[in-house]
Amino acid sequence: MIKLMVFIDGTWLYSNLRHLAKESSQPGFYIDYGILAHALKYELESRDDLPEMDLVRTHLFGSYPVNYDICDEDRARRRKDFFALLREDYHYEVESFPIDYQKRRILHDDRSEEDPFVPKEKCVDIALATAMMYHAAINSYDIAVAVVGDKDYYPLLQKVRMLGKRVAIASIQQSCARMYAERSDEKRLKDYHIIWLNDMVSKIAWKPEETLVECRSPLHEGNPEALTTIRLREGQPFFCDDCRGRFAEQKAEQMAQYTGDDHEETMEEGSEWRNEEYEEADNSVHEGIIENLKPDRGFGFIKREDGASFFFHVTHLANVEWHSLKAGQRAQFTVIKQPMGSKAGSAGEVTVTDEPTG
Ligand SMILES: [Zn+2]
């Protein structure tokens, strides 16, 4: 059977979704990543009358923000959840790399117009090229589908073909290097006519389905059941829109009160050392003991072994429900913000590692 592998430049795809959204009649267009790779396989099989192929694996390369303005915590969290969903539900191979936002807002529109800051993405294209070349060299596939638009990939596509592998390119009309689309294919990059995702919009669109779920917020008022189209990862608690809104306000307030949230001051400092610090901080897991829980206000603290204290909110709990949490439990956590002076730091993704006692 012909073996197929899909390689997706996730950053490029994500930032060009708006072009596909315009062609979709559905408001709030998203790609169904569980379907995407299969839809590409069917597209190739049907258009070139090829025998059925074996979709071996789908690789996606992307980035996630670190060292961002704390207002964007939910946005950053959603990105990480998205990668986790791809891995856990669809068995994608995801390689993701940090982008340092130097304490700024993540979206361009949320930053000041005078701010010349441009987020610098690292490693994504090289990682895609390395993976596609590596899997060609060890014969893991016969056909590579490259879901890309940047012309930087063309030497890669040429070399993969020189190894005797076939290459298909899937792209978006509004964001595609011209040489990928040209029928003359002077650079000898591809073995099939280009696949336009624009033509596949209705096939790859995520079709929202409403499910009845219960809001897990300890602060919820009234009937906790609500209909939602949000896709939840297994074990992930659901919070209704009202509670989310309240969380955001609360968190901002509480963090200003308890943590060293004075990003204005550090904005002007040189960024070199902070770069390294944050990449490290973001990837390492810390351990501590839960203390100072505020049951009706939805937050608490974790004391690390060195005595440093970290604020966390109910939305940061990764594996337990708020009501079952007890002071004295051990937990692992990532650091969103380091403690400053007498102020606490801020923890993200809090995973309780022991059973609740009595
Ligand atoms: Zn709620």
Short mmCIF file of N, CA and C and ligand atoms in Angstrom, two decimals, residues 215 217 220 240 243, ligand 1:
data_model
loop_
_atom_site.label_atom_id
_atom_site.label_comp_id
_atom_site.label_asym_id
_atom_site.label_seq_id
_atom_site.Cartn_x
_atom_site.Cartn_y
_atom_site.Cartn_z
N CYS A 215 -21.52 23.18 34.30
CA CYS A 215 -20.47 24.12 34.67
C CYS A 215 -19.85 23.67 35.99
N SER A 217 -17.73 25.38 37.86
CA SER A 217 -17.24 26.49 38.67
C SER A 217 -17.89 26.49 40.05
N HIS A 220 -20.59 29.20 40.39
CA HIS A 220 -21.73 29.24 39.47
C HIS A 220 -23.03 29.50 40.23
N CYS A 240 -18.97 27.80 32.23
CA CYS A 240 -19.88 28.52 31.35
C CYS A 240 -19.35 29.94 31.06
N CYS A 243 -19.32 32.36 34.02
CA CYS A 243 -18.26 32.09 34.99
C CYS A 243 -16.90 32.48 34.42
ZN ZN B 1 -20.91 28.71 35.41
#
